[in-house]
PDB file of C-alpha atoms in Angstrom:
ATOM      1  CA  GLN A   1     -43.733 -13.229 -23.598  1.00  0.00           C
ATOM      2  CA  VAL A   2     -43.971 -10.955 -26.846  1.00  0.00           C
ATOM      3  CA  GLN A   3     -41.650 -11.118 -29.431  1.00  0.00           C
ATOM      4  CA  LEU A   4     -41.906  -8.331 -32.200  1.00  0.00           C
ATOM      5  CA  VAL A   5     -40.209  -8.851 -35.927  1.00  0.00           C
ATOM      6  CA  GLU A   6     -40.363  -5.663 -37.994  1.00  0.00           C
ATOM      7  CA  SER A   7     -40.636  -5.565 -41.678  1.00  0.00           C
ATOM      8  CA  GLY A   8     -41.007  -3.361 -44.297  1.00  0.00           C
ATOM      9  CA  GLY A   9     -38.436  -0.625 -44.350  1.00  0.00           C
ATOM     10  CA  GLY A  10     -36.056  -0.128 -47.246  1.00  0.00           C
ATOM     11  CA  LEU A  11     -35.130   3.359 -49.760  1.00  0.00           C
ATOM     12  CA  VAL A  12     -37.697   5.277 -51.061  1.00  0.00           C
ATOM     13  CA  GLN A  13     -37.645   9.502 -52.575  1.00  0.00           C
ATOM     14  CA  ALA A  14     -39.274  11.803 -51.090  1.00  0.00           C
ATOM     15  CA  GLY A  15     -42.632  11.693 -51.443  1.00  0.00           C
ATOM     16  CA  GLY A  16     -43.153   8.099 -51.945  1.00  0.00           C
ATOM     17  CA  SER A  17     -45.189   5.501 -49.029  1.00  0.00           C
ATOM     18  CA  LEU A  18     -43.920   2.608 -47.695  1.00  0.00           C
ATOM     19  CA  ARG A  19     -46.111   0.060 -45.362  1.00  0.00           C
ATOM     20  CA  LEU A  20     -44.336  -1.317 -41.695  1.00  0.00           C
ATOM     21  CA  SER A  21     -45.618  -3.986 -40.464  1.00  0.00           C
ATOM     22  CA  CYS A  22     -44.607  -5.714 -36.932  1.00  0.00           C
ATOM     23  CA  ALA A  23     -45.916  -9.726 -36.484  1.00  0.00           C
ATOM     24  CA  ALA A  24     -45.799 -10.311 -33.149  1.00  0.00           C
ATOM     25  CA  SER A  25     -45.833 -13.845 -31.563  1.00  0.00           C
ATOM     26  CA  GLY A  26     -47.809 -14.811 -28.415  1.00  0.00           C
ATOM     27  CA  ARG A  27     -51.650 -15.578 -28.181  1.00  0.00           C
ATOM     28  CA  THR A  28     -51.713 -12.109 -26.121  1.00  0.00           C
ATOM     29  CA  PHE A  29     -51.294  -9.424 -29.043  1.00  0.00           C
ATOM     30  CA  SER A  30     -54.978  -8.180 -28.603  1.00  0.00           C
ATOM     31  CA  SER A  31     -54.719  -7.170 -24.765  1.00  0.00           C
ATOM     32  CA  TYR A  32     -51.863  -4.796 -25.759  1.00  0.00           C
ATOM     33  CA  ALA A  33     -51.380  -1.248 -26.818  1.00  0.00           C
ATOM     34  CA  MET A  34     -48.772  -0.993 -30.022  1.00  0.00           C
ATOM     35  CA  GLY A  35     -46.117   1.741 -30.955  1.00  0.00           C
ATOM     36  CA  TRP A  36     -44.362   2.865 -33.386  1.00  0.00           C
ATOM     37  CA  PHE A  37     -40.992   4.787 -32.745  1.00  0.00           C
ATOM     38  CA  ARG A  38     -37.566   5.456 -34.760  1.00  0.00           C
ATOM     39  CA  GLN A  39     -34.569   6.930 -34.206  1.00  0.00           C
ATOM     40  CA  ALA A  40     -32.188   8.869 -36.460  1.00  0.00           C
ATOM     41  CA  PRO A  41     -28.142   8.258 -35.642  1.00  0.00           C
ATOM     42  CA  GLY A  42     -27.056  10.238 -33.134  1.00  0.00           C
ATOM     43  CA  LYS A  43     -31.034  11.268 -32.034  1.00  0.00           C
ATOM     44  CA  GLU A  44     -33.343  10.174 -29.373  1.00  0.00           C
ATOM     45  CA  ARG A  45     -35.504   7.934 -29.912  1.00  0.00           C
ATOM     46  CA  ASP A  46     -38.729   8.916 -30.768  1.00  0.00           C
ATOM     47  CA  PHE A  47     -42.237   8.712 -30.667  1.00  0.00           C
ATOM     48  CA  VAL A  48     -44.518   8.214 -33.768  1.00  0.00           C
ATOM     49  CA  ALA A  49     -47.932   6.442 -33.487  1.00  0.00           C
ATOM     50  CA  ALA A  50     -49.272   4.511 -31.009  1.00  0.00           C
ATOM     51  CA  ILE A  51     -52.900   2.440 -30.950  1.00  0.00           C
ATOM     52  CA  THR A  52     -54.933   1.611 -28.226  1.00  0.00           C
ATOM     53  CA  TRP A  53     -55.604  -2.735 -28.091  1.00  0.00           C
ATOM     54  CA  SER A  54     -58.988  -2.256 -30.054  1.00  0.00           C
ATOM     55  CA  GLY A  55     -57.731   0.085 -32.643  1.00  0.00           C
ATOM     56  CA  GLY A  56     -60.207   2.458 -31.203  1.00  0.00           C
ATOM     57  CA  GLY A  57     -57.826   5.070 -29.929  1.00  0.00           C
ATOM     58  CA  THR A  58     -54.809   6.662 -32.364  1.00  0.00           C
ATOM     59  CA  TYR A  59     -52.000   8.735 -31.338  1.00  0.00           C
ATOM     60  CA  TYR A  60     -49.389  10.669 -33.387  1.00  0.00           C
ATOM     61  CA  ALA A  61     -46.530  13.166 -33.527  1.00  0.00           C
ATOM     62  CA  ASP A  62     -47.199  16.449 -34.843  1.00  0.00           C
ATOM     63  CA  SER A  63     -44.401  15.378 -37.245  1.00  0.00           C
ATOM     64  CA  VAL A  64     -46.282  12.863 -39.204  1.00  0.00           C
ATOM     65  CA  LYS A  65     -49.868  13.669 -38.249  1.00  0.00           C
ATOM     66  CA  ALA A  66     -51.590  13.742 -41.720  1.00  0.00           C
ATOM     67  CA  ARG A  67     -48.836  11.867 -43.421  1.00  0.00           C
ATOM     68  CA  PHE A  68     -48.194   8.297 -41.643  1.00  0.00           C
ATOM     69  CA  THR A  69     -51.436   6.339 -40.314  1.00  0.00           C
ATOM     70  CA  ILE A  70     -51.409   3.671 -37.902  1.00  0.00           C
ATOM     71  CA  SER A  71     -54.105   0.057 -37.754  1.00  0.00           C
ATOM     72  CA  ARG A  72     -53.851  -3.148 -35.927  1.00  0.00           C
ATOM     73  CA  ASP A  73     -55.421  -6.470 -37.201  1.00  0.00           C
ATOM     74  CA  ASN A  74     -55.531  -8.508 -33.765  1.00  0.00           C
ATOM     75  CA  ALA A  75     -57.147 -11.477 -35.420  1.00  0.00           C
ATOM     76  CA  LYS A  76     -53.293 -12.082 -37.216  1.00  0.00           C
ATOM     77  CA  ASN A  77     -51.237 -10.025 -34.473  1.00  0.00           C
ATOM     78  CA  THR A  78     -49.663  -7.592 -36.851  1.00  0.00           C
ATOM     79  CA  VAL A  79     -49.685  -3.635 -36.511  1.00  0.00           C
ATOM     80  CA  TYR A  80     -49.130  -1.287 -39.739  1.00  0.00           C
ATOM     81  CA  LEU A  81     -47.497   1.700 -40.148  1.00  0.00           C
ATOM     82  CA  GLN A  82     -48.478   3.334 -43.456  1.00  0.00           C
ATOM     83  CA  MET A  83     -46.127   6.037 -44.212  1.00  0.00           C
ATOM     84  CA  ASN A  84     -47.594   8.563 -47.098  1.00  0.00           C
ATOM     85  CA  SER A  85     -45.494  11.450 -48.840  1.00  0.00           C
ATOM     86  CA  LEU A  86     -42.347  10.930 -47.060  1.00  0.00           C
ATOM     87  CA  LYS A  87     -39.983  13.636 -46.680  1.00  0.00           C
ATOM     88  CA  PRO A  88     -36.102  12.695 -45.887  1.00  0.00           C
ATOM     89  CA  GLU A  89     -36.070  13.621 -42.353  1.00  0.00           C
ATOM     90  CA  ASP A  90     -37.852  10.306 -41.925  1.00  0.00           C
ATOM     91  CA  THR A  91     -35.282   8.912 -42.179  1.00  0.00           C
ATOM     92  CA  ALA A  92     -34.167   6.647 -39.479  1.00  0.00           C
ATOM     93  CA  VAL A  93     -34.433   3.150 -37.766  1.00  0.00           C
ATOM     94  CA  TYR A  94     -38.287   2.321 -36.866  1.00  0.00           C
ATOM     95  CA  PHE A  95     -39.103   0.474 -34.201  1.00  0.00           C
ATOM     96  CA  CYS A  96     -42.190  -1.159 -32.990  1.00  0.00           C
ATOM     97  CA  ALA A  97     -43.454  -1.642 -29.748  1.00  0.00           C
ATOM     98  CA  ALA A  98     -46.179  -3.378 -27.182  1.00  0.00           C
ATOM     99  CA  SER A  99     -47.071  -1.962 -23.880  1.00  0.00           C
ATOM    100  CA  SER A 100     -49.567  -3.588 -21.081  1.00  0.00           C
ATOM    101  CA  GLY A 101     -50.066   0.039 -19.331  1.00  0.00           C
ATOM    102  CA  PRO A 102     -50.787   1.256 -17.249  1.00  0.00           C
ATOM    103  CA  TYR A 103     -52.194   3.730 -19.863  1.00  0.00           C
ATOM    104  CA  THR A 104     -52.003   6.890 -17.966  1.00  0.00           C
ATOM    105  CA  SER A 105     -51.752  10.716 -19.250  1.00  0.00           C
ATOM    106  CA  ARG A 106     -49.511  11.064 -22.645  1.00  0.00           C
ATOM    107  CA  TRP A 107     -48.337   7.037 -21.858  1.00  0.00           C
ATOM    108  CA  TYR A 108     -48.070   6.380 -25.533  1.00  0.00           C
ATOM    109  CA  LYS A 109     -45.384   9.024 -26.185  1.00  0.00           C
ATOM    110  CA  ALA A 110     -42.395   7.595 -23.345  1.00  0.00           C
ATOM    111  CA  PRO A 111     -40.874   4.688 -23.783  1.00  0.00           C
ATOM    112  CA  ASP A 112     -40.559   3.605 -20.750  1.00  0.00           C
ATOM    113  CA  SER A 113     -44.353   2.481 -20.960  1.00  0.00           C
ATOM    114  CA  TYR A 114     -43.817  -0.119 -23.416  1.00  0.00           C
ATOM    115  CA  ASP A 115     -43.205  -3.372 -22.339  1.00  0.00           C
ATOM    116  CA  TYR A 116     -41.121  -5.376 -25.400  1.00  0.00           C
ATOM    117  CA  TRP A 117     -39.625  -4.025 -28.647  1.00  0.00           C
ATOM    118  CA  GLY A 118     -39.074  -4.652 -31.871  1.00  0.00           C
ATOM    119  CA  GLN A 119     -35.681  -5.181 -33.427  1.00  0.00           C
ATOM    120  CA  GLY A 120     -36.360  -1.992 -35.906  1.00  0.00           C
ATOM    121  CA  THR A 121     -36.216  -2.038 -39.400  1.00  0.00           C
ATOM    122  CA  GLN A 122     -34.005   1.067 -41.571  1.00  0.00           C
ATOM    123  CA  VAL A 123     -36.339   3.638 -43.462  1.00  0.00           C
ATOM    124  CA  THR A 124     -34.091   5.409 -45.831  1.00  0.00           C
ATOM    125  CA  VAL A 125     -35.832   8.465 -47.709  1.00  0.00           C
ATOM    126  CA  SER A 126     -33.636  10.329 -50.323  1.00  0.00           C
ATOM    127  CA  SER A 127     -34.336  14.184 -51.466  1.00  0.00           C
TER     128      SER A 127
END
């Protein structure tokens, strides 16, 4: 069992930055790949970024590539999402999620690939 708690959301002006954190409970955090998703009102939950258990592989949605960076610290049981050059269209509730596999083709994009989810943190970008 893994419990995930996101933090770091808030209100920021366009062009600004935020860093989201996702703290995980449990001693097996390092065995899970981790992902970030977001959901805007009235829309589906969309993939944002993912990272393999070792941190050696990262994946990004085209819409955030070169602006967002996912990282993890297995010693602290935490995964991060550094968000730069924020745009109003980045406004959403951001969720972190943990995946135990299997890691088939493009596994990171599918919400069904993830076993555990956090409660989400709101990010609002004003224009």
